Short mmCIF file of C-alpha atoms in Angstrom, two decimals:
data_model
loop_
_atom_site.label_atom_id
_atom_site.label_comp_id
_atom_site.label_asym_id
_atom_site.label_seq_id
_atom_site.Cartn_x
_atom_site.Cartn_y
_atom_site.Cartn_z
CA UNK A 1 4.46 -12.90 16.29
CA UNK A 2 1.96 -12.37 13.13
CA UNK A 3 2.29 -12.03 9.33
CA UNK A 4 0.52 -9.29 7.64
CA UNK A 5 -0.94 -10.02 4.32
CA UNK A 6 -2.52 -7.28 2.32
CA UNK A 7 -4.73 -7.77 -0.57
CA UNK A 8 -5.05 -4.54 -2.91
CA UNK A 9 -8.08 -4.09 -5.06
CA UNK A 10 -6.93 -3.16 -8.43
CA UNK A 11 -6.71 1.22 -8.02
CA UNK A 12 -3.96 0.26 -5.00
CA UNK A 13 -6.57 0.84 -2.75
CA UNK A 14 -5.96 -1.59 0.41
CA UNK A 15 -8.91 -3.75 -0.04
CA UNK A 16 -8.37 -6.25 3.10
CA UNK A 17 -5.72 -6.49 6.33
CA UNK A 18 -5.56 -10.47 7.46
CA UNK A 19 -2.97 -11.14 10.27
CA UNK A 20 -2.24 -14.60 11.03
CA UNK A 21 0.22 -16.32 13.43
CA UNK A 22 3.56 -16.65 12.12
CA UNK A 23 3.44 -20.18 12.28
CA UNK A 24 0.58 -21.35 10.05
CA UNK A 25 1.92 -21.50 6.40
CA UNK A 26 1.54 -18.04 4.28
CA UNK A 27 0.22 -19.55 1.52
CA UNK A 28 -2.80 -21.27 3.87
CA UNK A 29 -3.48 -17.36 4.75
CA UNK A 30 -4.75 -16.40 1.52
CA UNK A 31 -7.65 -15.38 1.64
CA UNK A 32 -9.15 -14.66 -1.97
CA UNK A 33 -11.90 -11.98 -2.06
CA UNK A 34 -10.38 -10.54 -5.06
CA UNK A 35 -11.07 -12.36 -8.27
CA UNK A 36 -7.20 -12.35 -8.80
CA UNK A 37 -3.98 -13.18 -6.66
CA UNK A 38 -0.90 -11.94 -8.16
CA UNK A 39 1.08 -14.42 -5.52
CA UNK A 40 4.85 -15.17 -5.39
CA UNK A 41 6.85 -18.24 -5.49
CA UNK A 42 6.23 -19.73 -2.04
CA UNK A 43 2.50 -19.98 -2.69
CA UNK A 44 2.69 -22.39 -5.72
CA UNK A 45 0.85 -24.99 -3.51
CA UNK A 46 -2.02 -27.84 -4.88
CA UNK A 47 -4.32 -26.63 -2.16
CA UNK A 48 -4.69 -22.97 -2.83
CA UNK A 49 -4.62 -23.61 -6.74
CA UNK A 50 -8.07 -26.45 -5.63
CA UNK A 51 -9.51 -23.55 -3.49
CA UNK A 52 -9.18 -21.19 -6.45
CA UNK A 53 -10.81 -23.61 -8.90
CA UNK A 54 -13.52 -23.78 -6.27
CA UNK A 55 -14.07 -20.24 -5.27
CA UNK A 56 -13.76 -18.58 -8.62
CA UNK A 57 -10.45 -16.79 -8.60
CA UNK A 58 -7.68 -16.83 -10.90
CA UNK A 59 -3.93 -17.31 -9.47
CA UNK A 60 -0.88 -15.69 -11.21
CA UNK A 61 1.98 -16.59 -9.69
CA UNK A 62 4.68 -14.55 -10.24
CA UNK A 63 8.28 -16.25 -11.17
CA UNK A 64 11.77 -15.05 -12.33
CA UNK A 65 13.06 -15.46 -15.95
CA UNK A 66 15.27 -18.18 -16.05
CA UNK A 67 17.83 -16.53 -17.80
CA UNK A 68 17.52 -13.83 -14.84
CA UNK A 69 20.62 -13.51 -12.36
CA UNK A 70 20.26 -11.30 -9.00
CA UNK A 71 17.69 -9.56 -7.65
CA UNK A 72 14.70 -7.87 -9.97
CA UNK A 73 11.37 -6.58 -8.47
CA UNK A 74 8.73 -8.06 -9.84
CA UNK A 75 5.91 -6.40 -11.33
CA UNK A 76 3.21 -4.44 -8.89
CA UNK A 77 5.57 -5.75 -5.93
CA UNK A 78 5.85 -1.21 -5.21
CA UNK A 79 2.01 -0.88 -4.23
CA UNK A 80 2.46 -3.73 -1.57
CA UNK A 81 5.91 -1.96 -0.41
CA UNK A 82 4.13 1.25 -0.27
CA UNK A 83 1.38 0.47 1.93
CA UNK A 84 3.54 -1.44 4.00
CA UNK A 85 5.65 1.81 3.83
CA UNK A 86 2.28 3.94 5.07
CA UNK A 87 1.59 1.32 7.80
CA UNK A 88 4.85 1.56 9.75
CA UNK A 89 4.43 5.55 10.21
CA UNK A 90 2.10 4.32 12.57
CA UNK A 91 4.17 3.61 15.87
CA UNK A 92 2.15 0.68 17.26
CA UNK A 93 2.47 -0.90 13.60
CA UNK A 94 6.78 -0.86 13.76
CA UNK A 95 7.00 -3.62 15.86
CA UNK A 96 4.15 -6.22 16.58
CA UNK A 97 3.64 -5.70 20.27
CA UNK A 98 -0.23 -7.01 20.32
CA UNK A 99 -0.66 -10.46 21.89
CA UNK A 100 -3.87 -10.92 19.76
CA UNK A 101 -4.40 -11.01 15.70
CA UNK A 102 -7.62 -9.05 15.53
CA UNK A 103 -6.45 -6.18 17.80
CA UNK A 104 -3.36 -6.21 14.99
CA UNK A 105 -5.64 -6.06 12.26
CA UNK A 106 -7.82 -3.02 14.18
CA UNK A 107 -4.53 -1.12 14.13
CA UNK A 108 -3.86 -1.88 10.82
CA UNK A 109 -7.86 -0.56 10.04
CA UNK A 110 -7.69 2.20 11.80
CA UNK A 111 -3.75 3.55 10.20
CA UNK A 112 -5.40 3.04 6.95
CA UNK A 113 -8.77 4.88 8.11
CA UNK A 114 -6.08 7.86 9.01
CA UNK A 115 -4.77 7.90 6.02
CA UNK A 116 -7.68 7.79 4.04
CA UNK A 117 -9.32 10.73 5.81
CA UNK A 118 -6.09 13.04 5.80
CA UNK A 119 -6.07 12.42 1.84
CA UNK A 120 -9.93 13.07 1.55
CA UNK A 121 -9.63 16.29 3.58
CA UNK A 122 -6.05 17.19 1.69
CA UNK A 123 -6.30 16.62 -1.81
#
């Protein structure tokens, strides 16, 4: 199995597909070629806040309120949803049936690449 992060550059444009295997860490995944990482929760981690001092890249990691009980969405959390949303139309992107990460990620490219051209020719 693989995880599928997606970083969005800031016009919700889907600015870079990584896959990794399910069992590395998410939060060793990240991959910052954004200058910022709105991240949640599970990536509050010394290593990736010493990479960011190193590589230039702010991290805003995204908490509840304290006084907060059940479920809220936090902010931005819809453009991820919604291109996650886009990239199970796709039938090879439902379920993860691809034994290797970069043929994953060249399905993820080229659903995207569909997507892109049907909006350029339909606007």
């Amino acid at each position: 199995m693989w995880k599928k992060n997606i970083e969005n550059a800031r016009r919700s444009w889907l600015a870079r597909p990584s896959v990794t295997p399910s069992t590395d860490v998410e939060w060793a995944a990240v991959q910052p070629l954004l200058p910022r990482a709105a991240v949640d929760g599970a990536y509050d981690r010394t290593t990736l806040m010493d990479k960011a001092a190193t590589l230039d890249f702010v991290v805003e990691v995204v908490r509840r309120h304290e006084q907060q009980t059940g479920f809220a969405v936090p902010p931005r959390r819809w453009v991820v949803e919604r291109t996650f949303g886009w990239m199970v139309r796709w039938r090879r992107l439902v379920r993860d049936y691809e034994p290797r990460a970069d043929v994953s990620e060249a399905m993820i490219h080229i659903a995207m690449s569909g997507l892109l051209l049907r909006r350029i020719a339909h606007p």
